[in-house]
């Protein structure tokens, strides 16, 4: 069953990325906060059900203990949602998924250990692919500026800065994963189940604050029941989180690279449903990044 759970997780997270993109509109400057609201509410529901079913020993102070980790994850996700307003999902998803390379480097620096050849190759491949994607985005921007006669489609007006959002996501999420390694493995500060609930309830609190801001301060006409794309993304994100636990518990060594490859599904879905078209060099770099991510997933469980 672990294989089925792994595939479900990869498909769910790949699908979530698709709906994140569909729910992100360049004209809507608060679309990222609306996604935060939907994801936070879904996670709050999941945390409550999970905590009751698993009978997790959880107190509110656990949220404070785990706050540095939760903050990194929530900030990175919010930045990622902003970036989806301005950059193709085909590029954003693989770059964001490269956060594993960041966490691997940080763990090596602060907790030195012998790195396998697979890990080193994975980090180098991911780093090269992300840098090349950034260069290609810059080149595309220059071509666009030369051929547009001053008229540039609104979603591309921030130019090469667009790719900084998924890169920032990767860096901050990588720091979060590094801290997770410290909390759950190196120092064993908090149990995994407790950490999960602390993270999801913290996300819920942020979602409530974002809802108050949009509804009562910005006074926008916002209803969670009408946000179908954002709601679908939140449900798929939480579904993936649910099956992830069982997949990793069943056979972590094989499940990890399968799940890490969910960016591939994002690229395929964006090509099919969003009609995104990239140049050949971009696709090559995306494939390289995804291969590097899979290598990191394999090495992490060896």
Short mmCIF file of N, CA and C in Angstrom, two decimals, residues 42-183:
data_model
loop_
_atom_site.label_atom_id
_atom_site.label_comp_id
_atom_site.label_asym_id
_atom_site.label_seq_id
_atom_site.Cartn_x
_atom_site.Cartn_y
_atom_site.Cartn_z
N UNK A 42 -8.05 24.30 6.09
CA UNK A 42 -7.99 22.87 5.79
C UNK A 42 -7.03 22.16 6.75
N UNK A 43 -5.89 22.81 7.03
CA UNK A 43 -4.93 22.20 7.94
C UNK A 43 -5.46 22.15 9.37
N UNK A 44 -6.20 23.17 9.76
CA UNK A 44 -6.79 23.18 11.09
C UNK A 44 -7.76 22.02 11.28
N UNK A 45 -8.56 21.77 10.26
CA UNK A 45 -9.51 20.64 10.31
C UNK A 45 -8.74 19.31 10.37
N UNK A 46 -7.72 19.20 9.52
CA UNK A 46 -6.92 17.98 9.49
C UNK A 46 -6.22 17.74 10.83
N UNK A 47 -5.66 18.80 11.42
CA UNK A 47 -4.96 18.67 12.70
C UNK A 47 -5.90 18.17 13.80
N UNK A 48 -7.12 18.69 13.80
CA UNK A 48 -8.10 18.29 14.81
C UNK A 48 -8.47 16.81 14.67
N UNK A 49 -8.77 16.40 13.45
CA UNK A 49 -9.13 15.00 13.21
C UNK A 49 -7.95 14.08 13.51
N UNK A 50 -6.76 14.46 13.03
CA UNK A 50 -5.56 13.64 13.24
C UNK A 50 -5.26 13.51 14.72
N UNK A 51 -5.33 14.62 15.44
CA UNK A 51 -5.03 14.61 16.87
C UNK A 51 -5.97 13.73 17.66
N UNK A 52 -7.25 13.76 17.29
CA UNK A 52 -8.25 12.95 17.99
C UNK A 52 -8.09 11.46 17.68
N UNK A 53 -7.90 11.15 16.39
CA UNK A 53 -7.78 9.75 15.97
C UNK A 53 -6.50 9.12 16.53
N UNK A 54 -5.40 9.86 16.47
CA UNK A 54 -4.11 9.33 16.92
C UNK A 54 -3.86 9.57 18.41
N UNK A 55 -4.78 10.31 19.03
CA UNK A 55 -4.65 10.63 20.46
C UNK A 55 -3.29 11.25 20.78
N UNK A 56 -2.95 12.28 20.03
CA UNK A 56 -1.65 12.94 20.16
C UNK A 56 -1.60 13.79 21.43
N UNK A 57 -0.52 13.66 22.17
CA UNK A 57 -0.31 14.46 23.37
C UNK A 57 0.15 15.85 22.95
N UNK A 58 -0.77 16.81 22.98
CA UNK A 58 -0.49 18.14 22.44
C UNK A 58 -0.99 19.23 23.38
N UNK A 59 -0.13 20.23 23.64
CA UNK A 59 -0.51 21.40 24.42
C UNK A 59 -0.15 22.64 23.62
N UNK A 60 -0.78 23.77 23.94
CA UNK A 60 -0.57 25.00 23.17
C UNK A 60 0.88 25.46 23.19
N UNK A 61 1.60 25.17 24.27
CA UNK A 61 2.99 25.60 24.36
C UNK A 61 3.85 24.94 23.29
N UNK A 62 3.40 23.77 22.79
CA UNK A 62 4.14 23.11 21.71
C UNK A 62 4.21 23.98 20.47
N UNK A 63 3.20 24.82 20.26
CA UNK A 63 3.20 25.72 19.10
C UNK A 63 4.31 26.75 19.22
N UNK A 64 4.58 27.19 20.45
CA UNK A 64 5.64 28.17 20.68
C UNK A 64 7.01 27.51 20.47
N UNK A 65 7.15 26.30 20.99
CA UNK A 65 8.42 25.58 20.84
C UNK A 65 8.75 25.39 19.36
N UNK A 66 7.73 25.03 18.58
CA UNK A 66 7.94 24.69 17.17
C UNK A 66 7.81 25.90 16.24
N UNK A 67 7.56 27.07 16.81
CA UNK A 67 7.29 28.27 16.01
C UNK A 67 8.38 28.62 15.00
N UNK A 68 9.67 28.51 15.33
CA UNK A 68 10.70 28.84 14.33
C UNK A 68 10.56 28.01 13.06
N UNK A 69 10.22 26.73 13.21
CA UNK A 69 10.05 25.86 12.06
C UNK A 69 8.77 26.23 11.30
N UNK A 70 7.67 26.35 12.05
CA UNK A 70 6.39 26.70 11.43
C UNK A 70 6.49 28.00 10.65
N UNK A 71 7.19 28.99 11.24
CA UNK A 71 7.32 30.31 10.60
C UNK A 71 8.01 30.20 9.26
N UNK A 72 9.09 29.41 9.19
CA UNK A 72 9.81 29.24 7.93
C UNK A 72 8.91 28.62 6.86
N UNK A 73 8.17 27.58 7.23
CA UNK A 73 7.29 26.92 6.28
C UNK A 73 6.17 27.85 5.80
N UNK A 74 5.56 28.55 6.70
CA UNK A 74 4.42 29.41 6.35
C UNK A 74 4.88 30.60 5.51
N UNK A 75 6.00 31.20 5.89
CA UNK A 75 6.54 32.34 5.12
C UNK A 75 6.91 31.88 3.71
N UNK A 76 7.57 30.73 3.61
CA UNK A 76 7.99 30.25 2.29
C UNK A 76 6.78 29.96 1.40
N UNK A 77 5.74 29.34 1.96
CA UNK A 77 4.55 29.03 1.18
C UNK A 77 3.85 30.30 0.71
N UNK A 78 3.79 31.30 1.59
CA UNK A 78 3.15 32.56 1.22
C UNK A 78 3.91 33.25 0.10
N UNK A 79 5.23 33.26 0.19
CA UNK A 79 6.06 33.83 -0.88
C UNK A 79 5.83 33.06 -2.19
N UNK A 80 5.73 31.75 -2.08
CA UNK A 80 5.46 30.93 -3.26
C UNK A 80 4.14 31.29 -3.91
N UNK A 81 3.12 31.55 -3.09
CA UNK A 81 1.80 31.92 -3.63
C UNK A 81 1.87 33.27 -4.35
N UNK A 82 2.67 34.19 -3.82
CA UNK A 82 2.84 35.49 -4.49
C UNK A 82 3.48 35.28 -5.85
N UNK A 83 4.53 34.46 -5.88
CA UNK A 83 5.27 34.24 -7.11
C UNK A 83 4.43 33.65 -8.22
N UNK A 84 3.45 32.83 -7.87
CA UNK A 84 2.63 32.18 -8.89
C UNK A 84 1.78 33.18 -9.68
N UNK A 85 1.67 34.40 -9.19
CA UNK A 85 0.95 35.43 -9.97
C UNK A 85 1.79 35.87 -11.17
N UNK A 86 3.09 35.66 -11.11
CA UNK A 86 3.97 36.27 -12.11
C UNK A 86 4.83 35.29 -12.91
N UNK A 87 4.84 34.02 -12.55
CA UNK A 87 5.74 33.09 -13.23
C UNK A 87 5.01 31.79 -13.53
N UNK A 88 5.41 31.13 -14.61
CA UNK A 88 4.78 29.89 -14.99
C UNK A 88 4.99 28.82 -13.94
N UNK A 89 3.96 28.02 -13.69
CA UNK A 89 4.05 26.92 -12.74
C UNK A 89 5.12 25.93 -13.16
N UNK A 90 5.29 25.74 -14.47
CA UNK A 90 6.29 24.80 -14.98
C UNK A 90 7.69 25.12 -14.47
N UNK A 91 7.96 26.41 -14.24
CA UNK A 91 9.27 26.84 -13.75
C UNK A 91 9.26 26.91 -12.22
N UNK A 92 8.20 27.46 -11.66
CA UNK A 92 8.14 27.68 -10.21
C UNK A 92 8.22 26.39 -9.42
N UNK A 93 7.45 25.36 -9.83
CA UNK A 93 7.37 24.13 -9.05
C UNK A 93 8.73 23.43 -8.89
N UNK A 94 9.47 23.19 -9.97
CA UNK A 94 10.78 22.53 -9.79
C UNK A 94 11.76 23.36 -8.97
N UNK A 95 11.77 24.68 -9.17
CA UNK A 95 12.67 25.54 -8.40
C UNK A 95 12.33 25.48 -6.92
N UNK A 96 11.05 25.55 -6.59
CA UNK A 96 10.63 25.49 -5.20
C UNK A 96 10.99 24.14 -4.57
N UNK A 97 10.83 23.07 -5.33
CA UNK A 97 11.14 21.75 -4.81
C UNK A 97 12.62 21.53 -4.57
N UNK A 98 13.46 22.43 -5.06
CA UNK A 98 14.91 22.28 -4.87
C UNK A 98 15.34 22.66 -3.46
N UNK A 99 14.39 22.96 -2.59
CA UNK A 99 14.72 23.33 -1.21
C UNK A 99 15.50 22.23 -0.49
N UNK A 100 15.33 20.98 -0.96
CA UNK A 100 16.07 19.88 -0.35
C UNK A 100 17.56 20.06 -0.44
N UNK A 101 18.03 20.69 -1.52
CA UNK A 101 19.47 20.95 -1.66
C UNK A 101 19.93 21.94 -0.60
N UNK A 102 19.12 22.96 -0.32
CA UNK A 102 19.46 23.96 0.70
C UNK A 102 19.58 23.30 2.07
N UNK A 103 18.57 22.48 2.42
CA UNK A 103 18.58 21.84 3.74
C UNK A 103 19.75 20.87 3.87
N UNK A 104 20.09 20.18 2.78
CA UNK A 104 21.22 19.25 2.81
C UNK A 104 22.53 19.99 3.09
N UNK A 105 22.71 21.14 2.45
CA UNK A 105 23.92 21.95 2.65
C UNK A 105 23.99 22.46 4.09
N UNK A 106 22.87 22.96 4.61
CA UNK A 106 22.84 23.50 5.98
C UNK A 106 23.12 22.41 7.02
N UNK A 107 22.52 21.24 6.82
CA UNK A 107 22.77 20.14 7.76
C UNK A 107 24.23 19.72 7.74
N UNK A 108 24.84 19.77 6.55
CA UNK A 108 26.25 19.40 6.44
C UNK A 108 27.13 20.43 7.15
N UNK A 109 26.78 21.72 7.02
CA UNK A 109 27.58 22.78 7.63
C UNK A 109 27.51 22.72 9.15
N UNK A 110 26.30 22.58 9.70
CA UNK A 110 26.12 22.67 11.15
C UNK A 110 26.24 21.31 11.86
N UNK A 111 26.00 20.25 11.12
CA UNK A 111 26.13 18.91 11.70
C UNK A 111 26.95 18.06 10.72
N UNK A 112 28.27 18.31 10.67
CA UNK A 112 29.12 17.66 9.66
C UNK A 112 28.99 16.14 9.69
N UNK A 113 28.89 15.58 8.51
CA UNK A 113 28.84 14.13 8.35
C UNK A 113 29.35 13.81 6.96
N UNK A 114 29.64 12.56 6.75
CA UNK A 114 30.12 12.15 5.44
C UNK A 114 28.96 12.14 4.45
N UNK A 115 29.13 12.86 3.34
CA UNK A 115 28.09 12.92 2.32
C UNK A 115 28.33 11.85 1.26
N UNK A 116 27.25 11.19 0.86
CA UNK A 116 27.36 10.20 -0.20
C UNK A 116 27.54 10.89 -1.55
N UNK A 117 28.06 10.15 -2.50
CA UNK A 117 28.25 10.69 -3.84
C UNK A 117 26.91 11.13 -4.44
N UNK A 118 25.85 10.37 -4.15
CA UNK A 118 24.51 10.69 -4.67
C UNK A 118 24.06 12.05 -4.15
N UNK A 119 24.31 12.32 -2.85
CA UNK A 119 23.92 13.60 -2.26
C UNK A 119 24.65 14.76 -2.93
N UNK A 120 25.97 14.60 -3.08
CA UNK A 120 26.79 15.66 -3.69
C UNK A 120 26.33 15.93 -5.12
N UNK A 121 26.12 14.87 -5.89
CA UNK A 121 25.67 15.03 -7.27
C UNK A 121 24.29 15.70 -7.30
N UNK A 122 23.39 15.27 -6.41
CA UNK A 122 22.05 15.85 -6.36
C UNK A 122 22.08 17.34 -6.08
N UNK A 123 22.90 17.75 -5.10
CA UNK A 123 23.01 19.17 -4.76
C UNK A 123 23.57 19.97 -5.94
N UNK A 124 24.62 19.45 -6.58
CA UNK A 124 25.24 20.15 -7.70
C UNK A 124 24.28 20.27 -8.89
N UNK A 125 23.57 19.20 -9.19
CA UNK A 125 22.63 19.21 -10.32
C UNK A 125 21.50 20.19 -10.07
N UNK A 126 20.92 20.15 -8.87
CA UNK A 126 19.83 21.08 -8.54
C UNK A 126 20.32 22.52 -8.60
N UNK A 127 21.47 22.79 -8.00
CA UNK A 127 22.00 24.16 -7.97
C UNK A 127 22.24 24.68 -9.39
N UNK A 128 22.86 23.85 -10.22
CA UNK A 128 23.12 24.25 -11.61
C UNK A 128 21.82 24.51 -12.35
N UNK A 129 20.84 23.62 -12.20
CA UNK A 129 19.57 23.77 -12.90
C UNK A 129 18.83 25.04 -12.52
N UNK A 130 18.80 25.35 -11.21
CA UNK A 130 18.11 26.55 -10.74
C UNK A 130 18.80 27.82 -11.26
N UNK A 131 20.13 27.84 -11.20
CA UNK A 131 20.88 29.01 -11.69
C UNK A 131 20.64 29.21 -13.19
N UNK A 132 20.67 28.11 -13.95
CA UNK A 132 20.43 28.21 -15.39
C UNK A 132 19.02 28.69 -15.70
N UNK A 133 18.04 28.24 -14.92
CA UNK A 133 16.67 28.70 -15.12
C UNK A 133 16.57 30.21 -14.90
N UNK A 134 17.26 30.70 -13.87
CA UNK A 134 17.26 32.14 -13.60
C UNK A 134 17.89 32.91 -14.76
N UNK A 135 18.98 32.38 -15.31
CA UNK A 135 19.64 33.02 -16.45
C UNK A 135 18.71 33.03 -17.67
N UNK A 136 18.04 31.92 -17.91
CA UNK A 136 17.12 31.83 -19.05
C UNK A 136 15.95 32.80 -18.89
N UNK A 137 15.47 32.97 -17.65
CA UNK A 137 14.40 33.94 -17.40
C UNK A 137 14.87 35.36 -17.71
N UNK A 138 16.11 35.68 -17.34
CA UNK A 138 16.67 37.00 -17.63
C UNK A 138 16.80 37.21 -19.13
N UNK A 139 17.26 36.20 -19.84
CA UNK A 139 17.39 36.30 -21.30
C UNK A 139 16.03 36.48 -21.95
N UNK A 140 15.03 35.76 -21.44
CA UNK A 140 13.67 35.87 -21.99
C UNK A 140 13.12 37.27 -21.76
N UNK A 141 13.46 37.85 -20.60
CA UNK A 141 13.00 39.21 -20.29
C UNK A 141 13.60 40.21 -21.28
N UNK A 142 14.89 40.07 -21.57
CA UNK A 142 15.55 41.00 -22.49
C UNK A 142 14.96 40.90 -23.89
N UNK A 143 14.68 39.66 -24.32
CA UNK A 143 14.05 39.47 -25.64
C UNK A 143 12.68 40.11 -25.67
N UNK A 144 11.93 39.93 -24.57
CA UNK A 144 10.58 40.49 -24.49
C UNK A 144 10.61 42.01 -24.55
N UNK A 145 11.57 42.61 -23.83
CA UNK A 145 11.68 44.06 -23.82
C UNK A 145 12.02 44.62 -25.21
N UNK A 146 12.88 43.89 -25.94
CA UNK A 146 13.29 44.35 -27.26
C UNK A 146 12.17 44.25 -28.29
N UNK A 147 11.27 43.29 -28.09
CA UNK A 147 10.23 43.03 -29.10
C UNK A 147 8.86 43.59 -28.75
N UNK A 148 8.75 44.22 -27.56
CA UNK A 148 7.42 44.63 -27.10
C UNK A 148 7.06 46.06 -27.45
N UNK A 149 8.05 46.88 -27.86
CA UNK A 149 7.82 48.30 -28.13
C UNK A 149 7.20 49.00 -26.93
N UNK A 150 7.65 48.59 -25.73
CA UNK A 150 7.18 49.24 -24.51
C UNK A 150 5.88 48.69 -23.97
N UNK A 151 5.25 47.77 -24.69
CA UNK A 151 3.98 47.19 -24.24
C UNK A 151 4.22 45.76 -23.78
N UNK A 152 4.21 45.57 -22.48
CA UNK A 152 4.47 44.25 -21.91
C UNK A 152 3.23 43.79 -21.15
N UNK A 153 2.89 42.52 -21.35
CA UNK A 153 1.75 41.97 -20.64
C UNK A 153 1.93 42.17 -19.14
N UNK A 154 0.85 42.54 -18.46
CA UNK A 154 0.92 42.96 -17.07
C UNK A 154 1.61 41.95 -16.17
N UNK A 155 1.32 40.65 -16.37
CA UNK A 155 1.87 39.62 -15.48
C UNK A 155 3.38 39.48 -15.60
N UNK A 156 3.97 40.03 -16.70
CA UNK A 156 5.41 39.92 -16.90
C UNK A 156 6.15 41.24 -16.62
N UNK A 157 5.46 42.24 -16.09
CA UNK A 157 6.08 43.54 -15.93
C UNK A 157 7.16 43.57 -14.85
N UNK A 158 7.16 42.61 -13.93
CA UNK A 158 8.22 42.61 -12.93
C UNK A 158 9.43 41.85 -13.42
N UNK A 159 9.34 41.32 -14.66
CA UNK A 159 10.48 40.73 -15.33
C UNK A 159 11.16 39.61 -14.57
N UNK A 160 12.48 39.64 -14.57
CA UNK A 160 13.26 38.55 -14.00
C UNK A 160 13.06 38.42 -12.50
N UNK A 161 12.55 39.47 -11.86
CA UNK A 161 12.28 39.39 -10.43
C UNK A 161 11.30 38.27 -10.09
N UNK A 162 10.53 37.85 -11.09
CA UNK A 162 9.52 36.82 -10.84
C UNK A 162 10.15 35.54 -10.31
N UNK A 163 11.29 35.16 -10.84
CA UNK A 163 11.90 33.89 -10.42
C UNK A 163 12.51 33.98 -9.03
N UNK A 164 12.66 35.20 -8.51
CA UNK A 164 13.18 35.32 -7.14
C UNK A 164 12.19 34.77 -6.13
N UNK A 165 10.91 34.75 -6.46
CA UNK A 165 9.91 34.23 -5.52
C UNK A 165 10.09 32.73 -5.28
N UNK A 166 10.13 31.90 -6.33
CA UNK A 166 10.38 30.48 -6.06
C UNK A 166 11.76 30.20 -5.48
N UNK A 167 12.77 31.04 -5.84
CA UNK A 167 14.10 30.85 -5.26
C UNK A 167 14.06 31.17 -3.76
N UNK A 168 13.39 32.26 -3.39
CA UNK A 168 13.23 32.59 -1.97
C UNK A 168 12.47 31.49 -1.24
N UNK A 169 11.44 30.96 -1.92
CA UNK A 169 10.69 29.85 -1.33
C UNK A 169 11.64 28.70 -1.02
N UNK A 170 12.47 28.33 -1.99
CA UNK A 170 13.39 27.20 -1.82
C UNK A 170 14.35 27.45 -0.66
N UNK A 171 14.89 28.67 -0.57
CA UNK A 171 15.84 28.99 0.50
C UNK A 171 15.17 28.93 1.87
N UNK A 172 14.02 29.59 2.01
CA UNK A 172 13.36 29.65 3.31
C UNK A 172 12.79 28.30 3.71
N UNK A 173 12.21 27.58 2.73
CA UNK A 173 11.70 26.25 3.02
C UNK A 173 12.86 25.31 3.37
N UNK A 174 13.99 25.50 2.70
CA UNK A 174 15.17 24.70 3.01
C UNK A 174 15.63 24.94 4.44
N UNK A 175 15.59 26.21 4.89
CA UNK A 175 15.93 26.52 6.27
C UNK A 175 14.94 25.85 7.22
N UNK A 176 13.65 25.87 6.84
CA UNK A 176 12.63 25.20 7.65
C UNK A 176 12.89 23.71 7.77
N UNK A 177 13.24 23.08 6.65
CA UNK A 177 13.53 21.65 6.66
C UNK A 177 14.77 21.36 7.49
N UNK A 178 15.77 22.25 7.40
CA UNK A 178 16.97 22.11 8.23
C UNK A 178 16.60 22.17 9.72
N UNK A 179 15.79 23.16 10.09
CA UNK A 179 15.36 23.28 11.48
C UNK A 179 14.54 22.07 11.91
N UNK A 180 13.75 21.56 10.97
CA UNK A 180 12.98 20.35 11.26
C UNK A 180 13.91 19.19 11.60
N UNK A 181 15.00 19.09 10.84
CA UNK A 181 15.98 18.05 11.11
C UNK A 181 16.59 18.20 12.49
N UNK A 182 16.83 19.46 12.89
CA UNK A 182 17.38 19.73 14.22
C UNK A 182 16.37 19.36 15.30
N UNK A 183 15.12 19.80 15.11
CA UNK A 183 14.07 19.58 16.11
C UNK A 183 13.70 18.10 16.24
#
